[in-house]
Short mmCIF file of C-alpha atoms in Angstrom, two decimals:
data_model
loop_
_atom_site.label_atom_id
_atom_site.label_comp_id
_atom_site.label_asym_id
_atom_site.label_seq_id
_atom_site.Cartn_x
_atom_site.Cartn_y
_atom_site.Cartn_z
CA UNK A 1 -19.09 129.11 153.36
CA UNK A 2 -18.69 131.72 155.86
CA UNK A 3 -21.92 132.80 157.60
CA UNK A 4 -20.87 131.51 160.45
CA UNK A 5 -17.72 133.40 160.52
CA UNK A 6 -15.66 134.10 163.56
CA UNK A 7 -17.04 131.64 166.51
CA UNK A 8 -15.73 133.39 169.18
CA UNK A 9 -14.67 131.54 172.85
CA UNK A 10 -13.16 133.51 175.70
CA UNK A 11 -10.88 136.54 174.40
CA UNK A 12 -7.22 135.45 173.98
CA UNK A 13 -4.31 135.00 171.54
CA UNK A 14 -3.41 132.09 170.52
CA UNK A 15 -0.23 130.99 172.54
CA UNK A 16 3.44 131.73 171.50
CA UNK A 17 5.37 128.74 170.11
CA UNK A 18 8.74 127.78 169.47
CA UNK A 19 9.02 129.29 166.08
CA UNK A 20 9.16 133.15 165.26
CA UNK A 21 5.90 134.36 164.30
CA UNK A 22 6.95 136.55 160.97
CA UNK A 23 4.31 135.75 158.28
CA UNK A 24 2.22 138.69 157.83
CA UNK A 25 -1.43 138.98 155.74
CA UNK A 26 0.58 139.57 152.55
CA UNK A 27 3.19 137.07 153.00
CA UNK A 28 0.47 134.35 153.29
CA UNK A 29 -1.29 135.15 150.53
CA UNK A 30 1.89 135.00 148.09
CA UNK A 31 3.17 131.97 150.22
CA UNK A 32 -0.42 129.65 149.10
CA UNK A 33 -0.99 131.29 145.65
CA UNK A 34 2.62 130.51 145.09
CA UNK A 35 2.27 126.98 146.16
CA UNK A 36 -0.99 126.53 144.51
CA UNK A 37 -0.23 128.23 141.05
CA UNK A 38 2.97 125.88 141.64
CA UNK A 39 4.23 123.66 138.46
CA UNK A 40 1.69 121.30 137.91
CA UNK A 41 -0.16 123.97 135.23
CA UNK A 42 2.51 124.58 133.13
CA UNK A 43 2.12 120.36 132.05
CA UNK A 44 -1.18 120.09 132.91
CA UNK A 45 -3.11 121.92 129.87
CA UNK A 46 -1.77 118.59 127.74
CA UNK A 47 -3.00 115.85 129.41
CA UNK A 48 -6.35 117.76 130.67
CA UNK A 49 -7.06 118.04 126.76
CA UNK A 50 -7.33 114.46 126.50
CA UNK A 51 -9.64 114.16 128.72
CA UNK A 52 -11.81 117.30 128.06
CA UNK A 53 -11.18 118.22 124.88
CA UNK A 54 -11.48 122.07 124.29
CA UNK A 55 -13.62 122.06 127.88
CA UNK A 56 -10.56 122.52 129.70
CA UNK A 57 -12.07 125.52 131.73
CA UNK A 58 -14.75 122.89 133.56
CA UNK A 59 -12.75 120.67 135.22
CA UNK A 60 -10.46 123.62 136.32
CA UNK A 61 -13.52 125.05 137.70
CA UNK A 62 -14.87 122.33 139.46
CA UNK A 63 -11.76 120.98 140.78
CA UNK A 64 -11.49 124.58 142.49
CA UNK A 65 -15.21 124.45 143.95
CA UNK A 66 -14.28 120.90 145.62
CA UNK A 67 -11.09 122.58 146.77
CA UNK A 68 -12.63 124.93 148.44
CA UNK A 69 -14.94 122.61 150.62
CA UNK A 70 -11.85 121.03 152.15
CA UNK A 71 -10.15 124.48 152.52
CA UNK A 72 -13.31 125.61 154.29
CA UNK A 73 -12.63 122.68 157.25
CA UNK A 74 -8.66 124.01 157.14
CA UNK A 75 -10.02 127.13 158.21
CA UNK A 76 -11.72 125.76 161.12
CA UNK A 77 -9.09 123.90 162.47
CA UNK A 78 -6.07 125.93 161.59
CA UNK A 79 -7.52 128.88 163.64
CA UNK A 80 -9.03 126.89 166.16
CA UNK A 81 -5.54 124.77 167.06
CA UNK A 82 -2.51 126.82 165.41
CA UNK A 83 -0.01 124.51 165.96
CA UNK A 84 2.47 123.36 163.46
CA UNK A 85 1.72 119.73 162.62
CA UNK A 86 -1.57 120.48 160.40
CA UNK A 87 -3.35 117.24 159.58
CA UNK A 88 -2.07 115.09 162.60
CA UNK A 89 -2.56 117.95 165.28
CA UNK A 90 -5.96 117.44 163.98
CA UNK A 91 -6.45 113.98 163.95
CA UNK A 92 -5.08 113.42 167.18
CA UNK A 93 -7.53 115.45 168.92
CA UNK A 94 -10.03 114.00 167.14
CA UNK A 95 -9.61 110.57 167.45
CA UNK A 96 -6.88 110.28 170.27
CA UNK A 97 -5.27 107.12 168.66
CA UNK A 98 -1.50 107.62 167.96
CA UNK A 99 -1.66 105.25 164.81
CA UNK A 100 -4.18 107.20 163.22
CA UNK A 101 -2.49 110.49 163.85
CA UNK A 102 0.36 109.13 163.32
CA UNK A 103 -0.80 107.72 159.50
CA UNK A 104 -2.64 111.07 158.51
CA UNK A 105 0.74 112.83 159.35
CA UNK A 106 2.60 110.75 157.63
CA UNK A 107 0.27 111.06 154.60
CA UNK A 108 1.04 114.62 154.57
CA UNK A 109 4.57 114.43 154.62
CA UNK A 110 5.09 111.73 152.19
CA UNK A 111 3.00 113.48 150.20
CA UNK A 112 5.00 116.69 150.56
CA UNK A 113 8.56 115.02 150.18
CA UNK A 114 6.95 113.08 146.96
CA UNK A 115 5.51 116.20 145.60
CA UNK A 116 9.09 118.00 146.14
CA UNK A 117 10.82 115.10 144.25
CA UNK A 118 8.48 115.20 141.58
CA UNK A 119 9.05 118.90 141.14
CA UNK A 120 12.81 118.36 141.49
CA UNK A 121 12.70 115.66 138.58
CA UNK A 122 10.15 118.44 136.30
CA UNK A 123 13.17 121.44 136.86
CA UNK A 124 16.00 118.58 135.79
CA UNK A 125 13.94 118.11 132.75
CA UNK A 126 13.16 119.78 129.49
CA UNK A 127 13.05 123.00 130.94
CA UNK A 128 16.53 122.94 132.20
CA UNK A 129 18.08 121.18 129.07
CA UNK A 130 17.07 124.17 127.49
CA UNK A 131 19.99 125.86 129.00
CA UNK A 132 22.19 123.51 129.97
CA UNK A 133 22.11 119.42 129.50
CA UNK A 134 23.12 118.03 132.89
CA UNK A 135 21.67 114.37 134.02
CA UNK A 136 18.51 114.71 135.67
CA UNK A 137 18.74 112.85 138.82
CA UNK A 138 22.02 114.73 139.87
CA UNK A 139 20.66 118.48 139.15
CA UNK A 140 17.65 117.21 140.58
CA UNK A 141 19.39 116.27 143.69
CA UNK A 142 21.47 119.23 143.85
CA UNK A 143 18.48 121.73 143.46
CA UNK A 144 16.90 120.16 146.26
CA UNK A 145 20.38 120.64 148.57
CA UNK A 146 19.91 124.18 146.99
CA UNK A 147 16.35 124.44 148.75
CA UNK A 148 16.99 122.63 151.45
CA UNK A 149 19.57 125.81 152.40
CA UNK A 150 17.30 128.66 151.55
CA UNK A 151 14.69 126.87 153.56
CA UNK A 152 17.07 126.69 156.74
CA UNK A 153 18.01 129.83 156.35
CA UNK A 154 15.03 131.28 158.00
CA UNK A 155 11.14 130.97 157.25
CA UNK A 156 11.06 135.32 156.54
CA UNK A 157 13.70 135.16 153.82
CA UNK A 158 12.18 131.99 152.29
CA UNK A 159 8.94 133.47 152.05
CA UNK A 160 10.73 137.17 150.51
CA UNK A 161 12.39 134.48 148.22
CA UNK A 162 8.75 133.53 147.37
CA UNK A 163 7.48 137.01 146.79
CA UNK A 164 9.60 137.57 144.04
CA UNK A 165 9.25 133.76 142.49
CA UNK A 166 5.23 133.91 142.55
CA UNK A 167 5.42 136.73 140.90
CA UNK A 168 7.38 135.35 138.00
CA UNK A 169 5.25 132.27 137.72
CA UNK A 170 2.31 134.39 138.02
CA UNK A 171 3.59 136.66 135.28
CA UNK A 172 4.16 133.79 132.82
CA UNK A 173 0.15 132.54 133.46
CA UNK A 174 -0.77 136.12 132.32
CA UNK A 175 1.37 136.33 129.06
CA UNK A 176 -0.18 132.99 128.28
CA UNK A 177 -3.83 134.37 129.10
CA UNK A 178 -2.69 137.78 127.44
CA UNK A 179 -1.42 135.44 124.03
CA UNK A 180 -4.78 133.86 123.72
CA UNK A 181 -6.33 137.21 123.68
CA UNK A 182 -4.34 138.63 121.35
CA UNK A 183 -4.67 136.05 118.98
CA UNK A 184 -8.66 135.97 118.77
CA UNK A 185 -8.16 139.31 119.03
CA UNK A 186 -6.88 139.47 115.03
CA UNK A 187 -9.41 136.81 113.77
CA UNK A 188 -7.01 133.87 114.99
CA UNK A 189 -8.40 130.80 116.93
CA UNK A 190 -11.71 129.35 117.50
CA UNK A 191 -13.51 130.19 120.99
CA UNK A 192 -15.94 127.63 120.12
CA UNK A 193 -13.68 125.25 120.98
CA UNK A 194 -14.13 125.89 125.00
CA UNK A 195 -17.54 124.42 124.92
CA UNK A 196 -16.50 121.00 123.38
CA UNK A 197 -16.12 117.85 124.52
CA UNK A 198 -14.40 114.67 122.80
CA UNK A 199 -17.52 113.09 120.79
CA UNK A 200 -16.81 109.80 122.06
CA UNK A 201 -16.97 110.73 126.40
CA UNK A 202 -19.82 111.83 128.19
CA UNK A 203 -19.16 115.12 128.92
CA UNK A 204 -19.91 114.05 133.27
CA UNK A 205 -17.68 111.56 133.14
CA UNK A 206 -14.92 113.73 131.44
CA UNK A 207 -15.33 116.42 133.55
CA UNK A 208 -14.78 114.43 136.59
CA UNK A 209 -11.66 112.47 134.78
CA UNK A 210 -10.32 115.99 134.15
CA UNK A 211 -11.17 117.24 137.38
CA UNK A 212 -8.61 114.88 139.22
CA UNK A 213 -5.84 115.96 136.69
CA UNK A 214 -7.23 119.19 137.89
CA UNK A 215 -7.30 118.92 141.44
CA UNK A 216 -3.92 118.47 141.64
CA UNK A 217 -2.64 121.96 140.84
CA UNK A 218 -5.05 123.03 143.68
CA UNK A 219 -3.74 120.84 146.63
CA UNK A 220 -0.81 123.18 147.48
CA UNK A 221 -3.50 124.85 149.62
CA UNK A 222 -2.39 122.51 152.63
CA UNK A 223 1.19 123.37 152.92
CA UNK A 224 -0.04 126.77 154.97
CA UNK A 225 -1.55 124.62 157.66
CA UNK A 226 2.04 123.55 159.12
CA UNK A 227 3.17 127.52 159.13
CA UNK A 228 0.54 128.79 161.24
CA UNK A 229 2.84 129.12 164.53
CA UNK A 230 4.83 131.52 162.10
CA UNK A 231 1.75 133.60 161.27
CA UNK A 232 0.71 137.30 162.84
CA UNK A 233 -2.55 136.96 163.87
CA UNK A 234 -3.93 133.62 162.51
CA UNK A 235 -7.30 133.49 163.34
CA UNK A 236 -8.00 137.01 161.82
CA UNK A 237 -5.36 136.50 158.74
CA UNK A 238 -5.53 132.55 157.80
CA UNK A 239 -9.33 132.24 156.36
CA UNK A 240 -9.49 135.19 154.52
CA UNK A 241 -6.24 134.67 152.64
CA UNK A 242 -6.75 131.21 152.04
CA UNK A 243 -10.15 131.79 150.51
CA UNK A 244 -8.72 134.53 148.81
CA UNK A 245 -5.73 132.87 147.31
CA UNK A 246 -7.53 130.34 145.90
CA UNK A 247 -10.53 132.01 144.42
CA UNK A 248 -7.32 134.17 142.41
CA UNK A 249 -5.67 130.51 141.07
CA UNK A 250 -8.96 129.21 140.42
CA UNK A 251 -9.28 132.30 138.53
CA UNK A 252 -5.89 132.31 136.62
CA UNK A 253 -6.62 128.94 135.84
CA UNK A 254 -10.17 129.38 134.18
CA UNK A 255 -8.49 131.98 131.75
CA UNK A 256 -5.71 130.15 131.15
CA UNK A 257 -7.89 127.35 129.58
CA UNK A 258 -9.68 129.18 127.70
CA UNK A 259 -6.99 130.61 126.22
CA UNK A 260 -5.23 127.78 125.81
CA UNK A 261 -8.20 126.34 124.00
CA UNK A 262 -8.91 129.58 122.10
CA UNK A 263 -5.10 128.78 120.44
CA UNK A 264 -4.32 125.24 119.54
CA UNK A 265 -6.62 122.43 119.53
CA UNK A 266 -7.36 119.47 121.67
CA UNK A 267 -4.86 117.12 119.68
CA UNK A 268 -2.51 119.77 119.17
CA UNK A 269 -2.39 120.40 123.19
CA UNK A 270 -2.19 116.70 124.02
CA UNK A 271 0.00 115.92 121.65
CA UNK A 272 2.68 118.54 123.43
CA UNK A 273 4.80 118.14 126.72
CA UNK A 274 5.10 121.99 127.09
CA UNK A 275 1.08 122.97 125.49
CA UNK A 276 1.71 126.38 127.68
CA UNK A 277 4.82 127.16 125.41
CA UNK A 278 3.19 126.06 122.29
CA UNK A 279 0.62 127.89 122.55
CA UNK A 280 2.93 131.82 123.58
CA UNK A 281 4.57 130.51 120.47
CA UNK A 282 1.70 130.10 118.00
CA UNK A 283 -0.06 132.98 119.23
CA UNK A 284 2.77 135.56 117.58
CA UNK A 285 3.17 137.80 120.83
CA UNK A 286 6.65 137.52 120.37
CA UNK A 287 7.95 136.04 123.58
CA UNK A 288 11.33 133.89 123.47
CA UNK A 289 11.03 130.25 123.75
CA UNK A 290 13.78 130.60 126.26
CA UNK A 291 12.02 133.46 128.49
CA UNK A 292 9.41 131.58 128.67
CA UNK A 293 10.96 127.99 129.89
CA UNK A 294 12.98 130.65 132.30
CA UNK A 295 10.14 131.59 133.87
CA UNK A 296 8.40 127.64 133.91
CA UNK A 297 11.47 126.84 136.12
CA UNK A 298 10.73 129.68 138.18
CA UNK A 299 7.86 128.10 138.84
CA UNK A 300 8.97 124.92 139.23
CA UNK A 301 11.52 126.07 142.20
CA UNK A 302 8.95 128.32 144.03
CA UNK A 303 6.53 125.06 144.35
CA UNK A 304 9.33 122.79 145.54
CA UNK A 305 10.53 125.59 148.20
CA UNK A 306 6.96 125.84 149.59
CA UNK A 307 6.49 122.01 149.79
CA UNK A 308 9.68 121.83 151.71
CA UNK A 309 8.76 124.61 154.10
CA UNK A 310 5.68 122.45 154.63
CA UNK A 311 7.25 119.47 155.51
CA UNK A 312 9.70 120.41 157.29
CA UNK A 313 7.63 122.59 159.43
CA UNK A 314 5.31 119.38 159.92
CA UNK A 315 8.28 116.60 160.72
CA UNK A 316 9.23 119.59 163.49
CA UNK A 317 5.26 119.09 164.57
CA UNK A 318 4.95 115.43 164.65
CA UNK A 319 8.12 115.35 166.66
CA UNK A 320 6.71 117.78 168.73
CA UNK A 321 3.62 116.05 169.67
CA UNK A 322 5.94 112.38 169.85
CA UNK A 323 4.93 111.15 166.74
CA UNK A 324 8.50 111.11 165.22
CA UNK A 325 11.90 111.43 166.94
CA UNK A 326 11.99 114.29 169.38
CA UNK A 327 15.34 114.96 167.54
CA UNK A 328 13.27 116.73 164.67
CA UNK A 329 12.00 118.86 166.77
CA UNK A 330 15.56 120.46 167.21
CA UNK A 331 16.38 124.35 166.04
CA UNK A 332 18.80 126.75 164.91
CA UNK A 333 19.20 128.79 168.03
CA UNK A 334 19.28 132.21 166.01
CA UNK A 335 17.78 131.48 163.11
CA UNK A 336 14.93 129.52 164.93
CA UNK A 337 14.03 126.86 161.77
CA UNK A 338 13.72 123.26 161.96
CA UNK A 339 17.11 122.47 160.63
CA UNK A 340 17.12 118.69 161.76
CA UNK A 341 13.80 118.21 160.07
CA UNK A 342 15.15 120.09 156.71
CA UNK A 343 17.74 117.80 156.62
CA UNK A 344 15.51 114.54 157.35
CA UNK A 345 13.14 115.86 154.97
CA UNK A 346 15.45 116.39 152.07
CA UNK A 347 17.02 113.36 152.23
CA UNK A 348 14.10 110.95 151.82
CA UNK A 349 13.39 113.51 148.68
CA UNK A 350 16.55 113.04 147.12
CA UNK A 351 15.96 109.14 147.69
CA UNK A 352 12.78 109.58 145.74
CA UNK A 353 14.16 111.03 142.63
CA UNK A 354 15.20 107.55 142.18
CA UNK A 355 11.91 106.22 141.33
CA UNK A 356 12.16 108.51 138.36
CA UNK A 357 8.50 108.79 136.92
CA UNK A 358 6.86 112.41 137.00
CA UNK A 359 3.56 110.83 136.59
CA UNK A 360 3.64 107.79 138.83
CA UNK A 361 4.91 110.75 142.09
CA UNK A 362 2.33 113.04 141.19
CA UNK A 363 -1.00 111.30 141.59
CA UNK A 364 0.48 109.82 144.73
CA UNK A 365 0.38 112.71 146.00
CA UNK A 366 -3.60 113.32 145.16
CA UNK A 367 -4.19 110.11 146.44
CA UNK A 368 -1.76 110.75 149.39
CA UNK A 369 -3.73 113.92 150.48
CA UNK A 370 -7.26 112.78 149.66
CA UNK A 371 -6.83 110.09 152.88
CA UNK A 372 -5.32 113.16 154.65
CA UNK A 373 -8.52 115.56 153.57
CA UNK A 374 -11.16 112.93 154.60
CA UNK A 375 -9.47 112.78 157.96
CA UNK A 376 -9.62 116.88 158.47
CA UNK A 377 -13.14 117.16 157.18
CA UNK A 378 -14.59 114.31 159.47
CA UNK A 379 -11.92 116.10 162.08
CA UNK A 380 -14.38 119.42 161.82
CA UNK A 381 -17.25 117.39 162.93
CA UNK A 382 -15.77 115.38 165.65
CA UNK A 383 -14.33 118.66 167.72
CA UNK A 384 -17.17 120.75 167.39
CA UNK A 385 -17.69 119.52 171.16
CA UNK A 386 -14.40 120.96 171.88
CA UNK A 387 -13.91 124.64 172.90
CA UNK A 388 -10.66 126.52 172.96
CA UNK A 389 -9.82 129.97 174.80
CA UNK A 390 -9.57 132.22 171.64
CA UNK A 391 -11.59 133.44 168.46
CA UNK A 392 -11.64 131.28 165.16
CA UNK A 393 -13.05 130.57 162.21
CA UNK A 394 -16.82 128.41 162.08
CA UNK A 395 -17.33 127.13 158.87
CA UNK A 396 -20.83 125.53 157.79
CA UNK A 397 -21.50 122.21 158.60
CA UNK A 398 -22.52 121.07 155.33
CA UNK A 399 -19.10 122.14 153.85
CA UNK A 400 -17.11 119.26 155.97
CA UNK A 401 -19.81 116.97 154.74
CA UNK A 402 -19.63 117.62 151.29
CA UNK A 403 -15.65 118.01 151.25
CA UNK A 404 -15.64 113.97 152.71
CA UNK A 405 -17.81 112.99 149.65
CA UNK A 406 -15.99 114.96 147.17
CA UNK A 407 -13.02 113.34 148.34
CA UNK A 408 -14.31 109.83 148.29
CA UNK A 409 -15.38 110.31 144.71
CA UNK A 410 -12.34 111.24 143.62
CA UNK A 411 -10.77 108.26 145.37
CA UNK A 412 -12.68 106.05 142.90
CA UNK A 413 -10.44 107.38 140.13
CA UNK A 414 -7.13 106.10 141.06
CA UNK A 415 -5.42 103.78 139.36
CA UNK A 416 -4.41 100.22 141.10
CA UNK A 417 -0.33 101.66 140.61
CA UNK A 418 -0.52 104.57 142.23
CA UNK A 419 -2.85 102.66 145.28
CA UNK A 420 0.27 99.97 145.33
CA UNK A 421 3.20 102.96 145.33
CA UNK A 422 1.08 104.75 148.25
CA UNK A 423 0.08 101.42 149.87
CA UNK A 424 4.09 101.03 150.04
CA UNK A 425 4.69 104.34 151.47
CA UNK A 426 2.01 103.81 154.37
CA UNK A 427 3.87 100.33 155.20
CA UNK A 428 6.85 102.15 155.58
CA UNK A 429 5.13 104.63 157.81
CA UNK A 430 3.94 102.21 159.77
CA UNK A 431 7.33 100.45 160.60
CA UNK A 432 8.40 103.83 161.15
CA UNK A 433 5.45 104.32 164.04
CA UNK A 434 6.62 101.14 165.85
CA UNK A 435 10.07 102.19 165.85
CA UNK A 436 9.58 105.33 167.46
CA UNK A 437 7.24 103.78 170.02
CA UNK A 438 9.96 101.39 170.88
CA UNK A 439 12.58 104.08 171.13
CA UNK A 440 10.03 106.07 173.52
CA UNK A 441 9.39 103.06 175.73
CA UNK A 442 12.91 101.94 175.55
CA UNK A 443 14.05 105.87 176.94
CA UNK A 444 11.67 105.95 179.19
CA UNK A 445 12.65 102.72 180.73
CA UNK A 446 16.11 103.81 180.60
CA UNK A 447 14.59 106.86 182.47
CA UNK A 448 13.02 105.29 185.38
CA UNK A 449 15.51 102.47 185.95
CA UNK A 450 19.09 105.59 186.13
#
């Protein structure tokens, strides 16, 4: 994916913006394996055996192969333009029509303030009733006023916040990877379980039915796009440690479902709502139920902080490019964060909790971010005429090519709910386009007529 490395144009740096430049190599790496690794795995294991049956390493594994494809064009266009904004910065150099930038922005960021109320609604849930039993929509609400303020505080402290939360979640994939060893490891469990598929699926089809389920605990790959003005050195940092961070969770992942497999069977997994803490449980290592949901919330928290970070940081782009009110482009004088568009971002999540369904907010957001994916990987292609005055990443044609059709497959798999709940969410963007258009002309008007 990377022969074509560093294409390099006239020596420079990529310009100083706005926003203090205090991610470093290490920071990055912990800030998209955090995101990545995220919730989504901890519920996932369930619902992939249904589809997959004992399988459940294949989909994992090819959901992180097309993954990568679509990472690949990030590369490319993160280093070539790194400017907060992600996705639209893209598409509006590519196709120089405010409507369509303005759509694959807004993709992003509902998906991103969707995801974070989805992930506010999973830590008000089970998890958290194992502690205390609070209604879900209000502790949901407040934990995202709790992020929200850890977010404004400044982008270095979220992100030392993050070291020590990845870490935790990361912690609680091993034990679950360490429990399946152990267990086979006395004579328990049945390995041969990771090469079998349901008897009534064709193991192609259920592969690529599991591999959307899948895909979704890879996605949080995009949030690092919309930090890049906050990065040391992005065009030498940003491919390496996104290629790097994802090859680990694609890793994690793979051993994770086999262990998982190696423990309880298909049913047995699909039957449960937390399969991750059934199976620490079954496998007799010894670890409390409650350390264990502990460190699922951990995990749950770290995802929603890094989706907020991520759209935050791209409401403050948009506005800075005049795709949403110039007002979100507003920030703390010392503390030099977004704070307008934390506080516009938040909001709409907290409205969101309302809808209430886990399921129905999650594969919005795949469908959400496959429109937004297309649109980058055709992006790759389109500026390829375009030159810029510092190094960056060149990523192989094919790859953009191949990351358009992966995404178009995986389109095909959507339910007609989930295309009406995101159809709704793109209307409202679109009012929300005209508006600010209006609001423009009308200032300017007022402008040239004082």
């Amino acid at each position: 994916m990377t022969s074509e490395a560093m294409a390099h144009a006239p020596q420079g740096a990529p310009p100083e913006g706005k926003l203090a430049r205090k991610i470093t190599g290490p920071l990055l790496f912990l800030f998209i394996l955090g995101d990545v690794l995220g919730a989504g795995i901890y519920a996932l294991m369930g619902v992939l055996a249904g589809e997959v049956g004992g399988a459940l390493w294949v989909p994992l594994l090819a959901a992180l192969l097309l993954a990568l494809l679509t990472a690949g064009s990030y590369a490319e266009l993160v280093t070539k333009y790194p400017k907060a904004g992600g996705a639209a910065v893209f598409a509006e150099r590519a196709f120089r029509r405010p409507l369509v930038s303005f759509l694959v922005g807004f993709c992003m960021l509902a998906a991103g303030v969707t995801s974070a109320a989805g992930l506010s609604l999973a830590f008000a849930g089970d998890y958290l009733a194992t502690f205390i039993d609070v209604p879900a929509i209000p502790a949901a609400v407040v934990f995202l006023g709790l992020v929200a303020a850890l977010n404004a505080r400044g982008i270095s402290e979220s992100l030392k916040s993050n070291v020590v939360l990845t870490v935790i979640e990361l912690t609680g994939l091993l034990i679950v990877i360490v429990a399946g060893a152990v267990m086979v490891g006395r004579g328990g469990g049945d390995l041969g379980r990771v090469v079998e598929f349901p008897a009534d699926t064709t193991p192609a089809l259920a592969i690529l039915g599991g591999a959307i389920i899948a895909y979704y605990s890879f996605v949080g790959f995009e949030t690092s796009a919309n930090v890049v003005e906050e990065i040391r050195d992005p065009s030498k940092v940003y491919p390496r440690v996104l290629f790097a961070s994802l090859i680990t969770a694609g890793v994690v992942y793979v051993l994770v479902g086999l262990a998982s497999a190696a423990v309880l069977s298909p049913e047995e997994l699909s039957r449960s709502s937390g399969p991750l803490l059934d199976v620490v449980s079954v496998s007799g290592l010894g670890v409390p139920a409650w350390a264990f949901s502990a460190i699922a919330l951990v995990a749950v928290a770290n995802g929603a902080l890094l989706t907020m970070i991520m759209s935050s940081r791209l409401a403050f782009g948009m506005a800075e490019h005049g795709l949403l009110p110039k007002q979100l482009g507003y920030v703390l004088p010392q503390r030099r964060t977004p704070w307008v568009a934390i506080v516009g971002t938040t909001v709409v999540a907290m409205l969101l909790t309302l809808v209430g369904d886990l399921s129905t907010l999650a594969e919005t957001v795949v469908l959400l971010l496959l429109f937004v994916f297309i649109s980058t990987n055709v992006a790759v292609l389109v500026l390829r005429r375009d030159t810029v005055d510092h190094p960056h990443f060149r990523v192989w044609t094919a790859v953009p090519v191949l990351g358009v059709a992966s995404c178009l497959l995986l389109l095909t798999q959507q339910s007609a709910k989930v295309w009406l709940f995101a159809a709704v969410l793109l209307a409202v963007g679109a009012v929300l386009f005209l508006v600010t258009r209006r609001l423009g002309a009308s200032q300017a008007f007022s402008d040239h007529t004082a």
